[in-house]
Amino acid sequence: MFGLAGMARISKRSSFIFDSFILPTPAINGITVIAQPGLRIQSKDRYGARAFGFNLNIIYADGIFVPIPVPSFTWLVKL
């Protein structure tokens, strides 16, 4: 399994994030990719840093893109 990720700041408090997992799949003679593009909103106060993330999920396998209709959420706290 391989991974590819990145983040591009949109404004002072928000960023576009991208995470992916790349899996070789010999059963279908190709690769399977799970991609998660999303948005992260960040804040920083006297208690530490916090971020809320919202991701959409897409799977690519056997030449077909399949969107997953269930979004994923993250909540990060740095104390």
Tab-separated table of C-alpha atoms in Angstrom:
chain	number	residue	atom	x	y	z
A	1	MET	CA	0.000	0.000	0.000
A	2	PHE	CA	1.205	3.497	-0.841
A	3	GLY	CA	-0.124	6.843	0.268
A	4	LEU	CA	-0.200	10.314	-1.214
A	5	ALA	CA	-1.374	13.359	0.720
A	6	GLY	CA	-1.208	17.125	0.568
A	7	MET	CA	-2.624	20.348	1.922
A	8	ALA	CA	-3.028	23.769	0.273
A	9	ARG	CA	-4.003	26.761	2.355
A	10	ILE	CA	-7.052	28.614	0.987
A	11	SER	CA	-7.215	31.346	3.640
A	12	LYS	CA	-5.778	32.018	7.097
A	13	ARG	CA	-8.151	29.495	8.726
A	14	SER	CA	-9.046	27.031	5.955
A	15	SER	CA	-7.186	24.532	3.788
A	16	PHE	CA	-7.907	22.114	0.977
A	17	ILE	CA	-6.688	18.648	2.000
A	18	PHE	CA	-6.150	15.523	-0.059
A	19	ASP	CA	-5.386	12.030	1.177
A	20	SER	CA	-5.192	8.814	-0.820
A	21	PHE	CA	-4.332	5.160	-0.506
A	22	ILE	CA	-2.997	3.269	-3.528
A	23	LEU	CA	-3.281	-0.512	-3.503
A	24	PRO	CA	-1.923	-2.883	-6.153
A	25	THR	CA	-4.714	-5.341	-6.995
A	26	PRO	CA	-3.469	-8.321	-9.012
A	27	ALA	CA	-6.970	-9.857	-9.130
A	28	ILE	CA	-8.107	-7.140	-11.571
A	29	ASN	CA	-4.649	-6.539	-13.134
A	30	GLY	CA	-4.403	-2.954	-11.963
A	31	ILE	CA	-4.578	-0.674	-8.976
A	32	THR	CA	-7.254	0.486	-6.588
A	33	VAL	CA	-7.165	4.077	-5.334
A	34	ILE	CA	-9.131	5.435	-2.396
A	35	ALA	CA	-9.090	9.240	-2.612
A	36	GLN	CA	-10.336	11.642	0.056
A	37	PRO	CA	-10.443	15.305	-0.999
A	38	GLY	CA	-11.760	17.661	1.638
A	39	LEU	CA	-11.756	20.923	3.560
A	40	ARG	CA	-10.166	21.698	6.937
A	41	ILE	CA	-11.093	24.678	9.137
A	42	GLN	CA	-8.469	25.568	11.768
A	43	SER	CA	-8.415	27.732	14.862
A	44	LYS	CA	-5.864	28.546	17.516
A	45	ASP	CA	-6.579	29.894	20.969
A	46	ARG	CA	-4.951	29.894	24.400
A	47	TYR	CA	-5.893	26.217	24.936
A	48	GLY	CA	-4.143	24.949	21.782
A	49	ALA	CA	-4.898	24.363	18.131
A	50	ARG	CA	-8.061	22.751	16.789
A	51	ALA	CA	-9.177	21.685	13.331
A	52	PHE	CA	-12.386	20.293	11.874
A	53	GLY	CA	-12.170	18.352	8.616
A	54	PHE	CA	-14.807	17.272	6.117
A	55	ASN	CA	-13.840	14.717	3.430
A	56	LEU	CA	-15.601	13.122	0.487
A	57	ASN	CA	-14.566	9.586	-0.471
A	58	ILE	CA	-13.997	8.230	-3.977
A	59	ILE	CA	-12.800	4.774	-5.037
A	60	TYR	CA	-11.163	4.092	-8.407
A	61	ALA	CA	-10.909	0.428	-9.409
A	62	ASP	CA	-10.929	-1.433	-12.713
A	63	GLY	CA	-11.200	1.845	-14.661
A	64	ILE	CA	-14.343	3.014	-12.836
A	65	PHE	CA	-14.772	5.896	-10.359
A	66	VAL	CA	-17.246	5.133	-7.557
A	67	PRO	CA	-18.234	7.986	-5.205
A	68	ILE	CA	-19.034	6.910	-1.648
A	69	PRO	CA	-22.150	8.811	-0.491
A	70	VAL	CA	-21.040	8.902	3.160
A	71	PRO	CA	-18.678	11.783	4.038
A	72	SER	CA	-16.049	11.435	6.738
A	73	PHE	CA	-15.314	13.968	9.465
A	74	THR	CA	-12.221	14.590	11.591
A	75	TRP	CA	-11.690	16.624	14.742
A	76	LEU	CA	-8.078	17.390	15.653
A	77	VAL	CA	-6.910	18.903	18.947
A	78	LYS	CA	-3.303	19.851	19.699
A	79	LEU	CA	-2.762	20.660	23.361
